[in-house]
Short mmCIF file of C-alpha atoms in Angstrom, two decimals:
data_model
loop_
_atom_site.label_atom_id
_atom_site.label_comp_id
_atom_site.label_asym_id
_atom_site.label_seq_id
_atom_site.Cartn_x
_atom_site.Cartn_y
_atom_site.Cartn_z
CA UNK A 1 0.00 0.00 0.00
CA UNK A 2 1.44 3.44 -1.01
CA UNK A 3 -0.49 5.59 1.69
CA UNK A 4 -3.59 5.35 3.45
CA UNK A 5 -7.06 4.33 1.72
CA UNK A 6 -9.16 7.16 1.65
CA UNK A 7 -11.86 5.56 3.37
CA UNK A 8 -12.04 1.82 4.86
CA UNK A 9 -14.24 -0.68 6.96
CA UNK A 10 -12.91 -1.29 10.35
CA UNK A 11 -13.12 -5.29 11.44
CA UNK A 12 -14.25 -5.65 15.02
CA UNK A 13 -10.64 -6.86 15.84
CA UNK A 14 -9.62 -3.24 14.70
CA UNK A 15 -12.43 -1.32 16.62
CA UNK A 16 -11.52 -2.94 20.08
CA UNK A 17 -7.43 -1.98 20.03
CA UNK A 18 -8.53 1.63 18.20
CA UNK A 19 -6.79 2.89 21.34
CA UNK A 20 -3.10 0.86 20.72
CA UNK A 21 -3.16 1.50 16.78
CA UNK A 22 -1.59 4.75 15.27
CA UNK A 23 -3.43 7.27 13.14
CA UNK A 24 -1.87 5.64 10.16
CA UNK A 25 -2.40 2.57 10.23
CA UNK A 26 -6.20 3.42 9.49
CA UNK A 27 -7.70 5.27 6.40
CA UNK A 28 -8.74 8.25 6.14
CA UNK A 29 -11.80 7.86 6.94
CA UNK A 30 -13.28 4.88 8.86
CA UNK A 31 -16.64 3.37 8.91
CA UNK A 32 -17.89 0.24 11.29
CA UNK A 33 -20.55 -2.50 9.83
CA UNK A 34 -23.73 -2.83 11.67
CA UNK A 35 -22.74 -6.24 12.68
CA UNK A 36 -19.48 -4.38 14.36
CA UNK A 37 -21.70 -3.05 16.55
CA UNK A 38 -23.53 -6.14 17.01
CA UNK A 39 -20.71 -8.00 17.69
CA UNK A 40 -19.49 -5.50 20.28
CA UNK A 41 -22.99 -5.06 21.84
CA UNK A 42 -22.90 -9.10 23.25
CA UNK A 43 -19.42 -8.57 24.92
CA UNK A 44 -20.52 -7.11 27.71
CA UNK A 45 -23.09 -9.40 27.61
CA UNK A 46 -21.11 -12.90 27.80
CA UNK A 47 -18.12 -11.04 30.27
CA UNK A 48 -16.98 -13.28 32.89
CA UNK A 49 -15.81 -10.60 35.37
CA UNK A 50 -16.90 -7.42 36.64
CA UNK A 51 -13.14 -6.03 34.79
CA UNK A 52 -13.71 -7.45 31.99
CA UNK A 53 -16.99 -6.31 31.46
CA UNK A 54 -16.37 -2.98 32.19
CA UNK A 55 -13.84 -2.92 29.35
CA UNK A 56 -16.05 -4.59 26.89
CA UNK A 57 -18.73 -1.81 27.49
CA UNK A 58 -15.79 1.08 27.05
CA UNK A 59 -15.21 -0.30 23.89
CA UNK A 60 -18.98 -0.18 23.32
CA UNK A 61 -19.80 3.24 24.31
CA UNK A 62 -16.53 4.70 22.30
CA UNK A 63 -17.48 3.05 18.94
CA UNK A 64 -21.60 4.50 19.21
CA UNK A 65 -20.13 7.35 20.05
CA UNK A 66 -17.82 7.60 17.60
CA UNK A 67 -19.13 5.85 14.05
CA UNK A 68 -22.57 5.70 12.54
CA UNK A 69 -22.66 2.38 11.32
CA UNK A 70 -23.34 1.07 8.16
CA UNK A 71 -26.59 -1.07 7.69
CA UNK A 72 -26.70 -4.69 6.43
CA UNK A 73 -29.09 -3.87 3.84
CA UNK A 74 -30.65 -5.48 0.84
CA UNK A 75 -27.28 -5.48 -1.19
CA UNK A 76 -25.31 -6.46 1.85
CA UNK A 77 -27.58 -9.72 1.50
CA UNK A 78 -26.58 -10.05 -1.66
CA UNK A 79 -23.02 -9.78 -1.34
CA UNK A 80 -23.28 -12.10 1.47
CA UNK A 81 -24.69 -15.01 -0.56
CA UNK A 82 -21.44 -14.69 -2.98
CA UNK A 83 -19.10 -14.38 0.48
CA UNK A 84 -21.08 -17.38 1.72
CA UNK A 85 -20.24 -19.40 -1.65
CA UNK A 86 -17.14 -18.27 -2.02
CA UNK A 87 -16.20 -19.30 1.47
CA UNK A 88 -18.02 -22.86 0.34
CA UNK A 89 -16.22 -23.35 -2.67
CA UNK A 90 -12.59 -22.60 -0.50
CA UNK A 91 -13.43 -25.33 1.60
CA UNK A 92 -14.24 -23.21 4.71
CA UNK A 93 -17.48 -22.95 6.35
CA UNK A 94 -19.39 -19.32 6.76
CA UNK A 95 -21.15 -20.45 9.59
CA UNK A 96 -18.15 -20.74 11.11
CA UNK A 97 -17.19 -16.95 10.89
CA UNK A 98 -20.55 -15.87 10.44
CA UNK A 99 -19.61 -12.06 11.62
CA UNK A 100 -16.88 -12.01 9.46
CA UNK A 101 -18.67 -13.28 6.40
CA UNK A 102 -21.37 -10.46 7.66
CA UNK A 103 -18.57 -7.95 7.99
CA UNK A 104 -16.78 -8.59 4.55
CA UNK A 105 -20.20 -8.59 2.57
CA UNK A 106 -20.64 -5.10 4.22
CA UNK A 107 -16.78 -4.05 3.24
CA UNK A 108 -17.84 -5.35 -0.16
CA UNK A 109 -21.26 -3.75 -0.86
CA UNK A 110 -19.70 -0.39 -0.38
CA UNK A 111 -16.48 -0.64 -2.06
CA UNK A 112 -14.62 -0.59 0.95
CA UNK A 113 -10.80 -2.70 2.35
CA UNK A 114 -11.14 -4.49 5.79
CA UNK A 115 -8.76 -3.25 8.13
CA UNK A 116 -8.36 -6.26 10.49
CA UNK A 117 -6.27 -7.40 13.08
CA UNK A 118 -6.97 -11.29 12.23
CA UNK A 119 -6.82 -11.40 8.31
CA UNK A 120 -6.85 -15.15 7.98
CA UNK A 121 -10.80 -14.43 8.80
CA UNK A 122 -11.37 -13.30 5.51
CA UNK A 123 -9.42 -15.51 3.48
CA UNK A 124 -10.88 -16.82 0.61
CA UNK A 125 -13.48 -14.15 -0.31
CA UNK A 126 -13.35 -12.79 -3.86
CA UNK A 127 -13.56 -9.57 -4.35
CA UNK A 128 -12.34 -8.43 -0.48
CA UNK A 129 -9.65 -6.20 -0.34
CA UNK A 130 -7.91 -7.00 3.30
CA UNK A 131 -5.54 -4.66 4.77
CA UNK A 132 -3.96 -6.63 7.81
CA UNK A 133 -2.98 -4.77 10.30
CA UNK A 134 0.02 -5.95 13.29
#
């Protein structure tokens, strides 16, 4: 990559070490999936200590407060049923990463690279730009 993207989807891997990663390392402009939010909404929820939950709902709070996300809508759908296939025809199972199939059908109905922390998640989608991040 020659510079940041000018605009990118953040993977939920991303969105909960915002605080550790540099300005950089992001695009320009960053956007979160509804299913971010989801996925960051039953953290809390699932917490096995009082710690740990507090840090889960941080993480919460800071990512309402700072992205609107955007919706799994109609042509999300659609681009899910070709991440679902393609996942199927790789051999790997979308159930199996079902946010992350959710994610990258987001990243892909709006033209947009995942920035993501675990980028073996979203191997074997066509048509996914990935920008890994360490």
């Amino acid at each position: 990559m020659t510079g940041p993207d000018p605009a990118g989807l953040l993977d939920t891997s991303v969105v909960i070490e915002l605080g550790a990663l540099a300005p950089s390392d992001l695009p320009l402009e960053s956007f979160i999936s509804a299913i971010t939010l989801a996925e960051l909404s039953v953290g809390p929820l699932v917490a096995s200590t009082d710690a740990e939950r507090l840090a889960r709902q941080s993480v919460l709070q800071v990512a309402e407060a700072t992205f609107t996300p955007l919706p799994f809508d109609a042509e999300s759908a659609r681009a899910f049923g070709r991440v679902a296939a393609a996942l199927r025809g790789s051999g790997r199972k979308h159930r199996a990463r079902a946010y992350d199939a959710l994610i990258a059908a987001t990243a892909i109905r709006h033209d947009l690279p995942v920035y993501t922390r675990n980028p073996d998640d979203f191997s074997g989608i066509t048509g996914l730009v990935v920008r890994a991040l360490d």
